[in-house]
mmCIF file of C-alpha atoms in Angstrom:
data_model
loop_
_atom_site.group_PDB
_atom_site.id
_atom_site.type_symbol
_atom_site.label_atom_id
_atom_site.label_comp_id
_atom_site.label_asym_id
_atom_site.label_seq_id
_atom_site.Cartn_x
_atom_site.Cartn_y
_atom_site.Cartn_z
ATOM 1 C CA UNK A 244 71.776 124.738 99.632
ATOM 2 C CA UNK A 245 75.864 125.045 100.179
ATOM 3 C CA UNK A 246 78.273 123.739 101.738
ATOM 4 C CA UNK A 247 79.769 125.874 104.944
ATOM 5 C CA UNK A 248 82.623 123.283 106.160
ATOM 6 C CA UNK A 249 84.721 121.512 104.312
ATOM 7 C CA UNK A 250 88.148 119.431 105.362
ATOM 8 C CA UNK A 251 91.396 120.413 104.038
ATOM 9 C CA UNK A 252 93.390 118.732 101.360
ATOM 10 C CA UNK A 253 95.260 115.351 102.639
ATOM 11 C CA UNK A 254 93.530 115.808 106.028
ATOM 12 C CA UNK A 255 94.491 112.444 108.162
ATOM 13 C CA UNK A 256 92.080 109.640 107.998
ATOM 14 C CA UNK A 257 92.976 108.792 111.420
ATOM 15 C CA UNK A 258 91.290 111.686 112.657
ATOM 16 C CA UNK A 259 87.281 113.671 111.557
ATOM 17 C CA UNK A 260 87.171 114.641 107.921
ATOM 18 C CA UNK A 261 83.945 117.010 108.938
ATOM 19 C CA UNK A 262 81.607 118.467 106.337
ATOM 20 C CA UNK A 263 78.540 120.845 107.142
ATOM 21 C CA UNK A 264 75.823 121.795 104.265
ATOM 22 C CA UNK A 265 73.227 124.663 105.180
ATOM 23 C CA UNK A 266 69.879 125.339 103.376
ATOM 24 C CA UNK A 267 67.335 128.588 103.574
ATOM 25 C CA UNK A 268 64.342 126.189 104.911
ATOM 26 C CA UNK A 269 64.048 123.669 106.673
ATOM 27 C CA UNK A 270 63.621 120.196 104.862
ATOM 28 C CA UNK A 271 65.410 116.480 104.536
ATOM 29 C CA UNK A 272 69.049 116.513 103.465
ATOM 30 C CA UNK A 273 69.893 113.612 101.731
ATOM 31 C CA UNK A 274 74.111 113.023 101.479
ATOM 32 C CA UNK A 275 75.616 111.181 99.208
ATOM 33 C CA UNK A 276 79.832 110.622 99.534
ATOM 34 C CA UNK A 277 81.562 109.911 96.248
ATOM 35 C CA UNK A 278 84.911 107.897 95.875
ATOM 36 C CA UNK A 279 85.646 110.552 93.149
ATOM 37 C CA UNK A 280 88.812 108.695 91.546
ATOM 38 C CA UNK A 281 86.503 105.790 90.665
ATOM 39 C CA UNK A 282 83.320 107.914 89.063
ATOM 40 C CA UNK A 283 85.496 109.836 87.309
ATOM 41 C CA UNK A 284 87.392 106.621 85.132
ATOM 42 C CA UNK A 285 83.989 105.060 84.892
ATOM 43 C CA UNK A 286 82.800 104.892 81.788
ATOM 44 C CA UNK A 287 79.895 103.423 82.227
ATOM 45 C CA UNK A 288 78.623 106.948 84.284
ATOM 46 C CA UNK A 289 79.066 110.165 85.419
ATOM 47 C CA UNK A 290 80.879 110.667 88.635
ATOM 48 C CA UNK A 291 78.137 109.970 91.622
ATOM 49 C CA UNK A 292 77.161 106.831 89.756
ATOM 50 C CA UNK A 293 76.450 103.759 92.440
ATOM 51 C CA UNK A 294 79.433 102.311 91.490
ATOM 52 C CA UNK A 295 81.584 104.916 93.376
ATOM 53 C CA UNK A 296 79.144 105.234 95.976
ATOM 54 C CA UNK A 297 80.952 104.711 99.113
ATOM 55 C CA UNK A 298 77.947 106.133 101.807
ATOM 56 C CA UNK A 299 75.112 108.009 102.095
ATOM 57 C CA UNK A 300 73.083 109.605 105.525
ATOM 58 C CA UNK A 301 69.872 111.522 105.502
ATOM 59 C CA UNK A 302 69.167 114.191 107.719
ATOM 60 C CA UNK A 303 65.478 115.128 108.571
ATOM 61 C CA UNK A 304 63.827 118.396 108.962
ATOM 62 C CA UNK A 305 66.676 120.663 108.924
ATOM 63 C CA UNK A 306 68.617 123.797 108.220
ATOM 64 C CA UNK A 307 72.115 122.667 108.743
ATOM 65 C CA UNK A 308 73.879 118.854 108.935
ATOM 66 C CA UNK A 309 77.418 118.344 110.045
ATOM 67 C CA UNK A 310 78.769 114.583 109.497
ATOM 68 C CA UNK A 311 81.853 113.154 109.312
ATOM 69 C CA UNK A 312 82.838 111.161 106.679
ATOM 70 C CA UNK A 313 86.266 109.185 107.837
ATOM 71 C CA UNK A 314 84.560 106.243 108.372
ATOM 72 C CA UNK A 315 83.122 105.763 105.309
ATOM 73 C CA UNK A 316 86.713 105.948 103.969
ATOM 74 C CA UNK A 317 89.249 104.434 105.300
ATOM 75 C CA UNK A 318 88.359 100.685 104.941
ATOM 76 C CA UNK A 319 89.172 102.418 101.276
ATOM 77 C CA UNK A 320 92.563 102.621 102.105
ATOM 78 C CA UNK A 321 95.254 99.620 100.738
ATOM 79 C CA UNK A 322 98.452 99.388 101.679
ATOM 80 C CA UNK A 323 101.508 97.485 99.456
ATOM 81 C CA UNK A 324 104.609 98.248 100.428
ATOM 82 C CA UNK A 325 106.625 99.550 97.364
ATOM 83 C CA UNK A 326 109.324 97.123 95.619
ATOM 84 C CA UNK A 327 111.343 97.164 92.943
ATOM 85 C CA UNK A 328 114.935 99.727 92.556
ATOM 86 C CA UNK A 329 115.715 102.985 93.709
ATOM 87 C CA UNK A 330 113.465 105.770 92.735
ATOM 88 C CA UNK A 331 109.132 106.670 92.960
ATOM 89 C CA UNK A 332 107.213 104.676 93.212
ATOM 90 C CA UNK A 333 103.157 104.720 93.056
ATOM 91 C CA UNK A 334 101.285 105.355 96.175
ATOM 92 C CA UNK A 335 98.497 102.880 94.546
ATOM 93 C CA UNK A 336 95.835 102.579 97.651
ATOM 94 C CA UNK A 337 97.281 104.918 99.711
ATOM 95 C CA UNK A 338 95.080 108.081 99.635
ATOM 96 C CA UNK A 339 90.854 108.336 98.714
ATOM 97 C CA UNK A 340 89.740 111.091 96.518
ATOM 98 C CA UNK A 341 86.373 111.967 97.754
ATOM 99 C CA UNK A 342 83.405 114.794 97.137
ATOM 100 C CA UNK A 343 79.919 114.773 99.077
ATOM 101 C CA UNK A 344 76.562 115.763 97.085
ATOM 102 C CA UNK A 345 73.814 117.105 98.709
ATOM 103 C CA UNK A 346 70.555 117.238 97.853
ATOM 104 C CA UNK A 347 66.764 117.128 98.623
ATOM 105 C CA UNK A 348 65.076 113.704 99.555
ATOM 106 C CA UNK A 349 63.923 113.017 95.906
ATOM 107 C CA UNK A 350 65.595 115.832 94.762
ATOM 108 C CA UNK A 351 68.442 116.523 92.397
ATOM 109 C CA UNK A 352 71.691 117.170 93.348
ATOM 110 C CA UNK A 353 71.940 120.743 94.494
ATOM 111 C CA UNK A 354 75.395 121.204 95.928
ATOM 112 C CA UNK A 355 78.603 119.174 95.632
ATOM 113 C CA UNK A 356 81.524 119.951 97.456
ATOM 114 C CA UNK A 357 85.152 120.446 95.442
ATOM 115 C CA UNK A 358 86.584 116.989 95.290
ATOM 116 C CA UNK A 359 89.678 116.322 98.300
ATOM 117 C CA UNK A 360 92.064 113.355 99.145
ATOM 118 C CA UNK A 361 92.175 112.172 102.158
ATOM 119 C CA UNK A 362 95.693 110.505 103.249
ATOM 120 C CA UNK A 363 96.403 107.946 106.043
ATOM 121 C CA UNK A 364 97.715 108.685 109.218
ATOM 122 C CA UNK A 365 96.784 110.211 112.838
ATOM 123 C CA UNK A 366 98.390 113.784 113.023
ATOM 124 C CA UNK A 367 97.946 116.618 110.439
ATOM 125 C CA UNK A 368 101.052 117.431 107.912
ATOM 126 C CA UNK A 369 101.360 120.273 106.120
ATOM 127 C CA UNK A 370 103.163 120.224 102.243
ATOM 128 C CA UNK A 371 105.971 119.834 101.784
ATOM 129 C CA UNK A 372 106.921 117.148 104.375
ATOM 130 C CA UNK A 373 108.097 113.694 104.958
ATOM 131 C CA UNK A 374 105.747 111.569 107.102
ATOM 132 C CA UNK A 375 107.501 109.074 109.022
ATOM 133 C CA UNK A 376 107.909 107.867 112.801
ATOM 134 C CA UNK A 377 111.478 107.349 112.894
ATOM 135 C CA UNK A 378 114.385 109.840 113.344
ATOM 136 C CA UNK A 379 115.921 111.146 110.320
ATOM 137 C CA UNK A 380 119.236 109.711 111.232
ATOM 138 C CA UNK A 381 119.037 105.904 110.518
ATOM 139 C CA UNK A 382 121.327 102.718 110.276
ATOM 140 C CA UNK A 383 120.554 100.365 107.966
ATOM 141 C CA UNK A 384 121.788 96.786 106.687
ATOM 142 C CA UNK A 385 123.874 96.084 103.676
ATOM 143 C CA UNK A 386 121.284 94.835 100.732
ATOM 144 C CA UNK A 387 118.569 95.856 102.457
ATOM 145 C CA UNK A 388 115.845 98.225 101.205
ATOM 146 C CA UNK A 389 113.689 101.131 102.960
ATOM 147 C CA UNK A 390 110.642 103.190 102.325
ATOM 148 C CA UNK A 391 109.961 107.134 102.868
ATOM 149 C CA UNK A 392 106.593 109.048 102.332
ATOM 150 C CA UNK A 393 106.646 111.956 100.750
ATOM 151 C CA UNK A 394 103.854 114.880 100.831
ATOM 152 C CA UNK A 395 104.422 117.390 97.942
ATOM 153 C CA UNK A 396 102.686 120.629 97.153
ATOM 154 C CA UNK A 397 104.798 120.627 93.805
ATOM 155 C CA UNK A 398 107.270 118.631 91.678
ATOM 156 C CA UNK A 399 110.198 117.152 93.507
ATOM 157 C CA UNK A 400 113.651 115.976 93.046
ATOM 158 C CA UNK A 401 115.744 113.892 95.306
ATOM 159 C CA UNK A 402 118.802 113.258 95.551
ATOM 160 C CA UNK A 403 120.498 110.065 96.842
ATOM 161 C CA UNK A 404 124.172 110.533 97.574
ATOM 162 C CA UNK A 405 126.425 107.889 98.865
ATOM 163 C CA UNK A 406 129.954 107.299 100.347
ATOM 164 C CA UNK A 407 132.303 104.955 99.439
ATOM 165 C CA UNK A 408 135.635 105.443 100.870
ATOM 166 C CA UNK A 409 137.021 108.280 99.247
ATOM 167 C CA UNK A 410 134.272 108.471 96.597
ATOM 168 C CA UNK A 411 131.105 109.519 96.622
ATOM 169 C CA UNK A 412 128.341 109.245 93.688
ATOM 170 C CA UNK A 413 124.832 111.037 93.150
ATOM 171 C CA UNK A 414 121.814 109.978 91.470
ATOM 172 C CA UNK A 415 119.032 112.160 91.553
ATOM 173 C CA UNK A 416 115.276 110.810 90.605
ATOM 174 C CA UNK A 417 112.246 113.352 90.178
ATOM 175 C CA UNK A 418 108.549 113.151 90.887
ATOM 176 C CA UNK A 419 106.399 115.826 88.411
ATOM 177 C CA UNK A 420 103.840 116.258 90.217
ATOM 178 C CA UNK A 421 102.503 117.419 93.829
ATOM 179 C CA UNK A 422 100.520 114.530 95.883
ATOM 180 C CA UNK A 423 101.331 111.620 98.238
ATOM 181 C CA UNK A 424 105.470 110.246 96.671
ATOM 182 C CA UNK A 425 106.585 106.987 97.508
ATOM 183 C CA UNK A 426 110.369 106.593 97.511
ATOM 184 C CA UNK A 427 112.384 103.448 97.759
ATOM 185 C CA UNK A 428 115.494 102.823 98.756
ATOM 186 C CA UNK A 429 117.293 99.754 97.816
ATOM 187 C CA UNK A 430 120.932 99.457 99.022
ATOM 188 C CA UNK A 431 121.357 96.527 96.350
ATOM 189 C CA UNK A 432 121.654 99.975 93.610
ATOM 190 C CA UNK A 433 124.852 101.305 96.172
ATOM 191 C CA UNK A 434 126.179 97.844 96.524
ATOM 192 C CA UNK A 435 130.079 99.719 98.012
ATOM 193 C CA UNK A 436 128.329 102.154 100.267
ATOM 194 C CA UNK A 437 129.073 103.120 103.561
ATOM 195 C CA UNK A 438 126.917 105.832 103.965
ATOM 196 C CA UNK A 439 124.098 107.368 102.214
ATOM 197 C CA UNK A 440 121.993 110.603 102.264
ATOM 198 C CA UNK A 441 118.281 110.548 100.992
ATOM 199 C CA UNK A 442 117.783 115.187 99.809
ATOM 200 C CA UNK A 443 114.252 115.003 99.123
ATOM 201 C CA UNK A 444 114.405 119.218 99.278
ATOM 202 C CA UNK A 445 111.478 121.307 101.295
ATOM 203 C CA UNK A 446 110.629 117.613 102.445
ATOM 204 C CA UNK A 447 113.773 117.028 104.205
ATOM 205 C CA UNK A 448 117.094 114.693 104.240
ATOM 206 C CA UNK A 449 117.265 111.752 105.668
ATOM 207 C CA UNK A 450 121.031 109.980 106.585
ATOM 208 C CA UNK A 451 122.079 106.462 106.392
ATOM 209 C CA UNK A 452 124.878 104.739 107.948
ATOM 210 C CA UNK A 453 125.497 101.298 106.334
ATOM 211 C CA UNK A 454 126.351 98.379 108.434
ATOM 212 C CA UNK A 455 127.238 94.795 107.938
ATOM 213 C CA UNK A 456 123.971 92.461 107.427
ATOM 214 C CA UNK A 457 123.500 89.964 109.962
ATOM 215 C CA UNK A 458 122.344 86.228 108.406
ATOM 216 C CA UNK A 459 120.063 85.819 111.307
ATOM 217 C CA UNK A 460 118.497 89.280 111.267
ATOM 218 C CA UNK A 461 114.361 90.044 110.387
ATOM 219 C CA UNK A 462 114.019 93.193 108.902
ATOM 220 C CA UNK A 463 110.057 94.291 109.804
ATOM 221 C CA UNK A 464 108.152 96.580 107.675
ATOM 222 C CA UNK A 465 104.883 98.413 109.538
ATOM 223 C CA UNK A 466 102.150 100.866 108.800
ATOM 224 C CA UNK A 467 102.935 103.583 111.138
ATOM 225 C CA UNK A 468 100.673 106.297 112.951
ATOM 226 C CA UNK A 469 101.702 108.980 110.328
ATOM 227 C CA UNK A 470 100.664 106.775 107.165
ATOM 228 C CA UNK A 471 103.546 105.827 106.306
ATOM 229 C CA UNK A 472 105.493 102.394 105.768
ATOM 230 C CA UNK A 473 108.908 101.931 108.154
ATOM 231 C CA UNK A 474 111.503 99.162 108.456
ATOM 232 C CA UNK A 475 113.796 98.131 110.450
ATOM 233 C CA UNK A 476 116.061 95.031 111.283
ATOM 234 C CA UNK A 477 115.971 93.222 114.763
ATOM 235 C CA UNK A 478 119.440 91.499 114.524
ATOM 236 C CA UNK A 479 118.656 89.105 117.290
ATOM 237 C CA UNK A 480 116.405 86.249 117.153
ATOM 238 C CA UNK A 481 115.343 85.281 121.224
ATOM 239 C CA UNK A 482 113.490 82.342 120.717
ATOM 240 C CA UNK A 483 111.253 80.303 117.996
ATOM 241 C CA UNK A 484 108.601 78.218 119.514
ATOM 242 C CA UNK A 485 105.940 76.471 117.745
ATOM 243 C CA UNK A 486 103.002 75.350 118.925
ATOM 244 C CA UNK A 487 100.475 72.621 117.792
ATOM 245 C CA UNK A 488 96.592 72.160 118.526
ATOM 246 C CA UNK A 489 95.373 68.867 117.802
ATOM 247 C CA UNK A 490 91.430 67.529 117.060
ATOM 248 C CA UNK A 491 91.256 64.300 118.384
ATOM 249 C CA UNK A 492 88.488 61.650 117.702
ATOM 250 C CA UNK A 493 87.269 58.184 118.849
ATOM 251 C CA UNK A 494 86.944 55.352 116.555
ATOM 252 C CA UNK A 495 86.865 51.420 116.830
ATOM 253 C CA UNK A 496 90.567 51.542 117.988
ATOM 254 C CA UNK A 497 90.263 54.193 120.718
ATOM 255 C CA UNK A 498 91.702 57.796 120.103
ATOM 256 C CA UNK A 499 92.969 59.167 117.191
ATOM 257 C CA UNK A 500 94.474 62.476 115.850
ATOM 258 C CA UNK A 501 92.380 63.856 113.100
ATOM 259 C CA UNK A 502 94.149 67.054 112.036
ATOM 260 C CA UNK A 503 95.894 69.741 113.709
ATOM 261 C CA UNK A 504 96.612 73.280 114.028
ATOM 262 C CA UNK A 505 100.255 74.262 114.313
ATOM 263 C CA UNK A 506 101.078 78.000 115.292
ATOM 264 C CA UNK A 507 104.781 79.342 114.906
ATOM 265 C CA UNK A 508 105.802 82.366 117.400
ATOM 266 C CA UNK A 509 109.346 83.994 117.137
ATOM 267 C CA UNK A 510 110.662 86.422 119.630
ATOM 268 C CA UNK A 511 112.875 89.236 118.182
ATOM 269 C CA UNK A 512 115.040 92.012 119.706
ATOM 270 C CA UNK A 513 116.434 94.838 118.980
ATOM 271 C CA UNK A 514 119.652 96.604 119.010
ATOM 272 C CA UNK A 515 119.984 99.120 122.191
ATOM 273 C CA UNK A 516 118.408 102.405 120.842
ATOM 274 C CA UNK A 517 117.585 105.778 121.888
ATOM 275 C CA UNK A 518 114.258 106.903 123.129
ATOM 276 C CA UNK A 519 113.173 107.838 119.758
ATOM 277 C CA UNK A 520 113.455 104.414 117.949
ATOM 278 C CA UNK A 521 112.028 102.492 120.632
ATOM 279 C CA UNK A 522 108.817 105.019 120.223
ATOM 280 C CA UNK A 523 108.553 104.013 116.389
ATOM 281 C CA UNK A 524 109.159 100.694 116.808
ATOM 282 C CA UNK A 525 106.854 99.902 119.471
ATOM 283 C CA UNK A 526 103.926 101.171 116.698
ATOM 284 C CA UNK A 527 103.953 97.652 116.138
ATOM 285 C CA UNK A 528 102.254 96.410 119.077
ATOM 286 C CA UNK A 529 99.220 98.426 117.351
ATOM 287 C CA UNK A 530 99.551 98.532 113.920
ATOM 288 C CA UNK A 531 97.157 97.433 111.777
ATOM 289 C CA UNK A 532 99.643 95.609 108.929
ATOM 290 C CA UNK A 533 102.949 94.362 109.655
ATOM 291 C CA UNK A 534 105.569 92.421 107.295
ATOM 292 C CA UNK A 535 108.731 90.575 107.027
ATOM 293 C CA UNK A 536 110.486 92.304 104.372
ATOM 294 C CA UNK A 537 113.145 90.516 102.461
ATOM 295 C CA UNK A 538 114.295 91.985 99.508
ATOM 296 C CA UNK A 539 111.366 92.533 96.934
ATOM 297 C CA UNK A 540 109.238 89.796 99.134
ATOM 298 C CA UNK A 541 107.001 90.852 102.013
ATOM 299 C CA UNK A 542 104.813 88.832 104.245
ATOM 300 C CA UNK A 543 102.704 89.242 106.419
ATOM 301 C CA UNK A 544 103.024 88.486 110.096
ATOM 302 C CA UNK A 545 100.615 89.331 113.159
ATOM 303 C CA UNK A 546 102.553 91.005 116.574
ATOM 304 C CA UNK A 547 101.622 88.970 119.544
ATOM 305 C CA UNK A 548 103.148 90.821 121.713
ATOM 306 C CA UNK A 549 100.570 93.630 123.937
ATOM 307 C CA UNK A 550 103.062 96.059 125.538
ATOM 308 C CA UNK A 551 106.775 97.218 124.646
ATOM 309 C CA UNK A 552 109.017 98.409 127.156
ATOM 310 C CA UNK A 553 110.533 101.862 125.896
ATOM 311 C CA UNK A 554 112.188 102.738 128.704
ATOM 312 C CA UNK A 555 114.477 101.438 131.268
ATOM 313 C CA UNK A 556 115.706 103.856 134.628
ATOM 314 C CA UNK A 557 119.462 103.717 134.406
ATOM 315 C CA UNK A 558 120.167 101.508 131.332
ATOM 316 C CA UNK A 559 119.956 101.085 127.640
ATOM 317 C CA UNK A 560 116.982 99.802 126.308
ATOM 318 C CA UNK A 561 116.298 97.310 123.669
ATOM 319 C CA UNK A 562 112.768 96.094 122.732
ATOM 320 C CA UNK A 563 111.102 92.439 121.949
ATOM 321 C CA UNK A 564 108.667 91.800 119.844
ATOM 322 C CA UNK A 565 106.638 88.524 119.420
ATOM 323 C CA UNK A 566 105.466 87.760 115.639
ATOM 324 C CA UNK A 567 103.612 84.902 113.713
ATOM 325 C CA UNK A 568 102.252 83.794 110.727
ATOM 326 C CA UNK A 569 98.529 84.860 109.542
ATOM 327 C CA UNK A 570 96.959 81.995 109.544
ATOM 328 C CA UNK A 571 97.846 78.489 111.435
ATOM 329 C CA UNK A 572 99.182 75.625 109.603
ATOM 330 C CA UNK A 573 96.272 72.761 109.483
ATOM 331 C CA UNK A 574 97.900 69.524 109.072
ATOM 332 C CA UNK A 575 95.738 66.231 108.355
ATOM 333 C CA UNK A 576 97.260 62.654 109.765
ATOM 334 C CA UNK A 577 94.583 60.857 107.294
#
């Protein structure tokens, strides 16, 4: 018994992570898929131990199985946006390390297949890259922070440089080894800059322009098709309107308000932008996380809005965007 397909290294979960296994007669093929990262610092057994165990299938009477085993991942997959200063950060949740045994129903294990990670995302990327939905040419708010994903086949250095009048400055911060990089930006480490440029090598550069922050702004941060984590700042707040739900009850003195639900929904818009923003940023209507970023603090928010406008025949185009709170505020009037 051997394996005849196997998925490349940081293939996307968003698409078929397919795996074959062939054997010389034909029999029951029992599967068994691994969260390898979890046997492996297990003490308590080898790798393949239940408590890694994140699927299994069984095949009947057969030479050859082919499966797919994204789905069994990617409810493995945690996202926390990074905080903290300048520099890596750990890509904690971000990736699963898998490997699939095969054996015989009742059998031992007679094949296992080298052990892969599996990244986040929709579209294939090929080392060294950066994965990201937005244009490498951003503005971006005094004090404010931002977030790039980095896929390295080696070490890698990069170096921040940033413009201050007449003076410019570079600090240069280095991840040892190849993998899935997170690396922060915060603006509060460049606190005179006008503009900055992220060199993250083979993985590209990506410019800054530094404007003024706007009191009233909400800076967003969203899980984007390409597995990464963007930002950006709507500067104008439309509207705020809140809404309230309330359970009412009868008692000796006629009708009375028991509790209520109270829902909060906030219209923001963006700056006019080109074509390629407005792509990125209307991700959120579908994205599966979204957060109000404010300095080291994110939380999260649901999008309430089903459709964004990207583009407008004849004039510049800005986009809304509806967001509120997670859960409802329950109020009691006892």
């Amino acid at each position: 018994m051997q394996f005849t397909q196997i998925p490349q290294q940081y293939a996307p979960l968003g698409g078929k992570l397919r795996y074959a296994v062939g054997q010389a007669a034909a029999g029951n093929i029992d599967i068994r898929i691994v969260d390898a990262a979890a046997g492996i610092a297990d003490a308590a057994g080898p790798v393949g131990d239940g408590s890694a165990l994140l699927g299994a299938k069984r095949f009947a009477a057969v030479t050859e199985a082919g499966f797919d085993i994204a789905p069994y991942l990617r409810r493995r997959v945690q996202f926390v946006p990074a905080t903290g200063g300048t520099g890596f950060h750990a890509a904690a949740g971000r990736t699963v390390t898998a490997l699939v045994e095969a054996a015989m129903t009742g059998g031992a294990v007679e094949a296992v297949s080298p052990a892969r990670t599996f990244r986040p995302g929709a579209g294939s990327a090929e080392a060294p890259c950066l994965l990201t939905s937005m244009p490498l040419s951003r503005l971006i708010p005094d004090g404010t922070c931002d977030e790039l994903t980095l896929l390295t086949d080696g070490p890698c250095t990069v170096t921040v440089t940033a413009l201050a009048g007449d003076t410019t400055s570079a600090e240069s911060y280095r991840a040892a080894e190849a993998g899935l990089h997170l690396f922060r930006l915060d603006l509060r480490d460049f606190p005179d800059a006008e503009s900055l440029t992220v060199d993250a090598g083979a993985c590209g550069t990506v410019a800054y322009a530094v404007i003024p922050a706007r009191q009233e702004a909400v800076r967003l941060a969203w899980r984007s098709r390409a597995g990464s984590v963007e930002h950006y700042s709507f500067p104008v707040v439309q509207t705020a309107v809140v809404r309230s739900v309330r359970q009412q009850a009868y008692g000796p003195d006629g009708r009375t308000a028991a509790t209520a639900e109270t829902d909060r929904e906030t219209v923001l818009v963006s700056a006019y932008e080109g074509r390629q923003v407005l792509e990125a940023l209307a991700e959120l209507t579908a994205a599966p996380e979204v957060w109000i970023a404010d300095g080291d603090s994110y939380t999260p928010v649901d999008i309430a809005t089903d459709e964004a406008i990207v583009q407008r025949h004849g004039t510049l185009s800005c986009l809304e965007i509806a967001v509120r709170p997670k859960r409802k505020t329950r109020t009691s009037w006892n």
